[in-house]
Amino acid sequence: MEGEEQTSIWNKETVPKVMKIAIDLREMNNAGDRLIAALSLPRYQHVKQISLEFAQDIDDSHLEVIKNKCLDSLQGLESLNLNGCQKISDEGIEAITSCCPKLKVFSIYWNVRATDLAVKHLVKNCKYIVDLNLSGCKNLTDKTLQLVADNYQELESLNLTRCVKITDSGLQQVLAKCSFLRSLNLYALSSFTDEAYKKISVLSHLRFLDLCGAQNLSDEGLSRIAKCKKLVSLNLTWCVRVTDVGVIAIAEGCTSLAFLSLFGIVGVTDKCLEALSKFCSNTITTLDVNGCIGIKRRSRDDLLELFPHLRCFKVHS
């Protein structure tokens, strides 16, 4: 009887994709029951990655069962993706993270139930996080960032997109203590002041920075960010206070830049394009100046003369 049940769960359509030792249940139904069943199988005893991104039918009760029955299977887990799992709360996060002492990558994008308590459980149970995605977790506050700053000083990637309750105070704690950050996503966070943005300059390892919608970012703040000389990708979409002065500082300081978006910035002109060509022509592959009315249209040949490696150029119509 048990064998028949096993077959019904693991048929061709429902078995999770396995790559090395991983369980991939993205967007699947009955994900909670399937995960419990998978973790009971010998082949998943040393699973390294679990993805439940937008999986259905998984909640705190499933994670409690896993904690009680499948603890040993998760001792070596390194990556856990709970993106879009809306039925998982602080209690579920406490349960699952208590099983994963070696976790390095944790993602809970768009979890509107998670609070600072969830992050408190995370830092208590998982000491080695280097990649943390809290995007869309709108109930997290500066307490979360204090916990991150105090416990994850080796952190390399942090996504705070639309975490609307965090302020300068929380961000500055992270910037002061998480000096190894290589990727920082502050998309759609308009409440930070220019003083907070200036502090980003201390991140000497930073390669990816998303400041889309940073309405308070000035040329002075951007000029300080130009000290992050390893920047490869910079999103300045709708940073409406920025002008040529700030972008020229970026061109001069960040000469490895490959991606730059100036979308919607009306205060930039061809002057910044000339500076980017002078200092970043060997690296830029994507440049978005859509809505930048001060930058004139150019032919493909003219653009390639300025940026020989350009693959994508977006300009206003």
PDB file of N, CA, C and O in Angstrom, residues 68-103:
ATOM      1  N   ASN A  68      10.199  17.999  12.805  1.00  0.00           N
ATOM      2  CA  ASN A  68      10.048  16.861  13.710  1.00  0.00           C
ATOM      3  C   ASN A  68      10.459  15.534  13.092  1.00  0.00           C
ATOM      4  O   ASN A  68      10.908  14.620  13.800  1.00  0.00           O
ATOM      5  N   LYS A  69      10.325  15.415  11.763  1.00  0.00           N
ATOM      6  CA  LYS A  69      10.548  14.116  11.128  1.00  0.00           C
ATOM      7  C   LYS A  69      11.720  14.060  10.152  1.00  0.00           C
ATOM      8  O   LYS A  69      12.209  12.971   9.845  1.00  0.00           O
ATOM      9  N   CYS A  70      12.154  15.203   9.656  1.00  0.00           N
ATOM     10  CA  CYS A  70      13.162  15.207   8.587  1.00  0.00           C
ATOM     11  C   CYS A  70      14.389  16.042   8.942  1.00  0.00           C
ATOM     12  O   CYS A  70      15.113  16.507   8.056  1.00  0.00           O
ATOM     13  N   LEU A  71      14.610  16.241  10.209  1.00  0.00           N
ATOM     14  CA  LEU A  71      15.688  17.124  10.671  1.00  0.00           C
ATOM     15  C   LEU A  71      17.037  16.761  10.071  1.00  0.00           C
ATOM     16  O   LEU A  71      17.778  17.616   9.582  1.00  0.00           O
ATOM     17  N   ASP A  72      17.366  15.469  10.074  1.00  0.00           N
ATOM     18  CA  ASP A  72      18.682  15.027   9.614  1.00  0.00           C
ATOM     19  C   ASP A  72      18.919  15.328   8.133  1.00  0.00           C
ATOM     20  O   ASP A  72      20.049  15.601   7.720  1.00  0.00           O
ATOM     21  N   SER A  73      17.856  15.302   7.335  1.00  0.00           N
ATOM     22  CA  SER A  73      17.990  15.503   5.889  1.00  0.00           C
ATOM     23  C   SER A  73      18.428  16.920   5.534  1.00  0.00           C
ATOM     24  O   SER A  73      18.978  17.144   4.455  1.00  0.00           O
ATOM     25  N   LEU A  74      18.183  17.876   6.443  1.00  0.00           N
ATOM     26  CA  LEU A  74      18.447  19.274   6.128  1.00  0.00           C
ATOM     27  C   LEU A  74      19.715  19.821   6.775  1.00  0.00           C
ATOM     28  O   LEU A  74      20.011  21.017   6.639  1.00  0.00           O
ATOM     29  N   GLN A  75      20.470  18.975   7.423  1.00  0.00           N
ATOM     30  CA  GLN A  75      21.651  19.459   8.143  1.00  0.00           C
ATOM     31  C   GLN A  75      22.701  20.076   7.219  1.00  0.00           C
ATOM     32  O   GLN A  75      23.487  20.916   7.637  1.00  0.00           O
ATOM     33  N   GLY A  76      22.705  19.650   5.945  1.00  0.00           N
ATOM     34  CA  GLY A  76      23.685  20.182   5.001  1.00  0.00           C
ATOM     35  C   GLY A  76      23.093  21.166   4.012  1.00  0.00           C
ATOM     36  O   GLY A  76      23.777  21.592   3.069  1.00  0.00           O
ATOM     37  N   LEU A  77      21.818  21.561   4.204  1.00  0.00           N
ATOM     38  CA  LEU A  77      21.163  22.463   3.255  1.00  0.00           C
ATOM     39  C   LEU A  77      21.879  23.811   3.198  1.00  0.00           C
ATOM     40  O   LEU A  77      22.184  24.410   4.233  1.00  0.00           O
ATOM     41  N   GLU A  78      22.137  24.290   1.976  1.00  0.00           N
ATOM     42  CA  GLU A  78      22.854  25.547   1.791  1.00  0.00           C
ATOM     43  C   GLU A  78      21.989  26.657   1.197  1.00  0.00           C
ATOM     44  O   GLU A  78      22.288  27.833   1.383  1.00  0.00           O
ATOM     45  N   SER A  79      20.932  26.284   0.473  1.00  0.00           N
ATOM     46  CA  SER A  79      20.107  27.291  -0.201  1.00  0.00           C
ATOM     47  C   SER A  79      18.632  26.954  -0.033  1.00  0.00           C
ATOM     48  O   SER A  79      18.211  25.836  -0.334  1.00  0.00           O
ATOM     49  N   LEU A  80      17.843  27.944   0.432  1.00  0.00           N
ATOM     50  CA  LEU A  80      16.406  27.753   0.637  1.00  0.00           C
ATOM     51  C   LEU A  80      15.652  28.940   0.051  1.00  0.00           C
ATOM     52  O   LEU A  80      15.849  30.081   0.453  1.00  0.00           O
ATOM     53  N   ASN A  81      14.798  28.653  -0.923  1.00  0.00           N
ATOM     54  CA  ASN A  81      14.010  29.673  -1.615  1.00  0.00           C
ATOM     55  C   ASN A  81      12.543  29.499  -1.250  1.00  0.00           C
ATOM     56  O   ASN A  81      11.906  28.524  -1.648  1.00  0.00           O
ATOM     57  N   LEU A  82      12.016  30.450  -0.489  1.00  0.00           N
ATOM     58  CA  LEU A  82      10.608  30.458  -0.091  1.00  0.00           C
ATOM     59  C   LEU A  82       9.864  31.635  -0.720  1.00  0.00           C
ATOM     60  O   LEU A  82       8.852  32.095  -0.193  1.00  0.00           O
ATOM     61  N   ASN A  83      10.330  32.091  -1.862  1.00  0.00           N
ATOM     62  CA  ASN A  83       9.722  33.249  -2.525  1.00  0.00           C
ATOM     63  C   ASN A  83       8.236  33.018  -2.811  1.00  0.00           C
ATOM     64  O   ASN A  83       7.857  31.995  -3.375  1.00  0.00           O
ATOM     65  N   GLY A  84       7.429  33.972  -2.418  1.00  0.00           N
ATOM     66  CA  GLY A  84       6.013  33.919  -2.741  1.00  0.00           C
ATOM     67  C   GLY A  84       5.205  32.895  -1.969  1.00  0.00           C
ATOM     68  O   GLY A  84       4.041  32.666  -2.309  1.00  0.00           O
ATOM     69  N   CYS A  85       5.797  32.286  -0.956  1.00  0.00           N
ATOM     70  CA  CYS A  85       5.054  31.312  -0.124  1.00  0.00           C
ATOM     71  C   CYS A  85       4.285  32.093   0.939  1.00  0.00           C
ATOM     72  O   CYS A  85       4.742  32.258   2.079  1.00  0.00           O
ATOM     73  N   GLN A  86       3.097  32.549   0.569  1.00  0.00           N
ATOM     74  CA  GLN A  86       2.366  33.509   1.376  1.00  0.00           C
ATOM     75  C   GLN A  86       1.780  32.933   2.666  1.00  0.00           C
ATOM     76  O   GLN A  86       1.393  33.684   3.557  1.00  0.00           O
ATOM     77  N   LYS A  87       1.716  31.622   2.771  1.00  0.00           N
ATOM     78  CA  LYS A  87       1.124  31.015   3.969  1.00  0.00           C
ATOM     79  C   LYS A  87       2.163  30.691   5.039  1.00  0.00           C
ATOM     80  O   LYS A  87       1.815  30.151   6.090  1.00  0.00           O
ATOM     81  N   ILE A  88       3.410  31.013   4.765  1.00  0.00           N
ATOM     82  CA  ILE A  88       4.470  30.758   5.739  1.00  0.00           C
ATOM     83  C   ILE A  88       4.703  32.025   6.560  1.00  0.00           C
ATOM     84  O   ILE A  88       4.895  33.105   6.012  1.00  0.00           O
ATOM     85  N   SER A  89       4.668  31.876   7.877  1.00  0.00           N
ATOM     86  CA  SER A  89       4.814  33.011   8.782  1.00  0.00           C
ATOM     87  C   SER A  89       6.102  32.875   9.599  1.00  0.00           C
ATOM     88  O   SER A  89       6.939  32.001   9.345  1.00  0.00           O
ATOM     89  N   ASP A  90       6.246  33.728  10.596  1.00  0.00           N
ATOM     90  CA  ASP A  90       7.413  33.679  11.477  1.00  0.00           C
ATOM     91  C   ASP A  90       7.618  32.291  12.072  1.00  0.00           C
ATOM     92  O   ASP A  90       8.751  31.803  12.189  1.00  0.00           O
ATOM     93  N   GLU A  91       6.506  31.652  12.448  1.00  0.00           N
ATOM     94  CA  GLU A  91       6.603  30.335  13.084  1.00  0.00           C
ATOM     95  C   GLU A  91       7.174  29.298  12.121  1.00  0.00           C
ATOM     96  O   GLU A  91       8.007  28.468  12.505  1.00  0.00           O
ATOM     97  N   GLY A  92       6.734  29.335  10.886  1.00  0.00           N
ATOM     98  CA  GLY A  92       7.260  28.396   9.907  1.00  0.00           C
ATOM     99  C   GLY A  92       8.727  28.627   9.622  1.00  0.00           C
ATOM    100  O   GLY A  92       9.508  27.681   9.464  1.00  0.00           O
ATOM    101  N   ILE A  93       9.111  29.907   9.554  1.00  0.00           N
ATOM    102  CA  ILE A  93      10.516  30.233   9.316  1.00  0.00           C
ATOM    103  C   ILE A  93      11.380  29.775  10.485  1.00  0.00           C
ATOM    104  O   ILE A  93      12.491  29.270  10.297  1.00  0.00           O
ATOM    105  N   GLU A  94      10.858  29.906  11.693  1.00  0.00           N
ATOM    106  CA  GLU A  94      11.601  29.391  12.849  1.00  0.00           C
ATOM    107  C   GLU A  94      11.798  27.881  12.727  1.00  0.00           C
ATOM    108  O   GLU A  94      12.900  27.356  12.956  1.00  0.00           O
ATOM    109  N   ALA A  95      10.740  27.174  12.347  1.00  0.00           N
ATOM    110  CA  ALA A  95      10.806  25.716  12.267  1.00  0.00           C
ATOM    111  C   ALA A  95      11.823  25.256  11.223  1.00  0.00           C
ATOM    112  O   ALA A  95      12.675  24.414  11.497  1.00  0.00           O
ATOM    113  N   ILE A  96      11.746  25.809  10.024  1.00  0.00           N
ATOM    114  CA  ILE A  96      12.603  25.315   8.947  1.00  0.00           C
ATOM    115  C   ILE A  96      14.050  25.744   9.138  1.00  0.00           C
ATOM    116  O   ILE A  96      14.978  24.975   8.860  1.00  0.00           O
ATOM    117  N   THR A  97      14.282  26.955   9.612  1.00  0.00           N
ATOM    118  CA  THR A  97      15.674  27.393   9.784  1.00  0.00           C
ATOM    119  C   THR A  97      16.367  26.670  10.927  1.00  0.00           C
ATOM    120  O   THR A  97      17.592  26.537  10.928  1.00  0.00           O
ATOM    121  N   SER A  98      15.597  26.155  11.878  1.00  0.00           N
ATOM    122  CA  SER A  98      16.209  25.404  12.986  1.00  0.00           C
ATOM    123  C   SER A  98      16.807  24.089  12.512  1.00  0.00           C
ATOM    124  O   SER A  98      17.600  23.473  13.220  1.00  0.00           O
ATOM    125  N   CYS A  99      16.450  23.677  11.297  1.00  0.00           N
ATOM    126  CA  CYS A  99      16.967  22.423  10.728  1.00  0.00           C
ATOM    127  C   CYS A  99      18.185  22.646   9.840  1.00  0.00           C
ATOM    128  O   CYS A  99      18.788  21.667   9.376  1.00  0.00           O
ATOM    129  N   CYS A 100      18.551  23.907   9.575  1.00  0.00           N
ATOM    130  CA  CYS A 100      19.522  24.215   8.509  1.00  0.00           C
ATOM    131  C   CYS A 100      20.709  25.030   9.025  1.00  0.00           C
ATOM    132  O   CYS A 100      20.878  26.198   8.647  1.00  0.00           O
ATOM    133  N   PRO A 101      21.550  24.457   9.862  1.00  0.00           N
ATOM    134  CA  PRO A 101      22.647  25.242  10.443  1.00  0.00           C
ATOM    135  C   PRO A 101      23.692  25.709   9.437  1.00  0.00           C
ATOM    136  O   PRO A 101      24.444  26.634   9.725  1.00  0.00           O
ATOM    137  N   LYS A 102      23.737  25.081   8.251  1.00  0.00           N
ATOM    138  CA  LYS A 102      24.752  25.448   7.261  1.00  0.00           C
ATOM    139  C   LYS A 102      24.195  26.313   6.129  1.00  0.00           C
ATOM    140  O   LYS A 102      24.872  26.540   5.121  1.00  0.00           O
ATOM    141  N   LEU A 103      22.989  26.827   6.314  1.00  0.00           N
ATOM    142  CA  LEU A 103      22.344  27.620   5.269  1.00  0.00           C
ATOM    143  C   LEU A 103      23.169  28.861   4.924  1.00  0.00           C
ATOM    144  O   LEU A 103      23.635  29.579   5.811  1.00  0.00           O
TER     145      LEU A 103
END
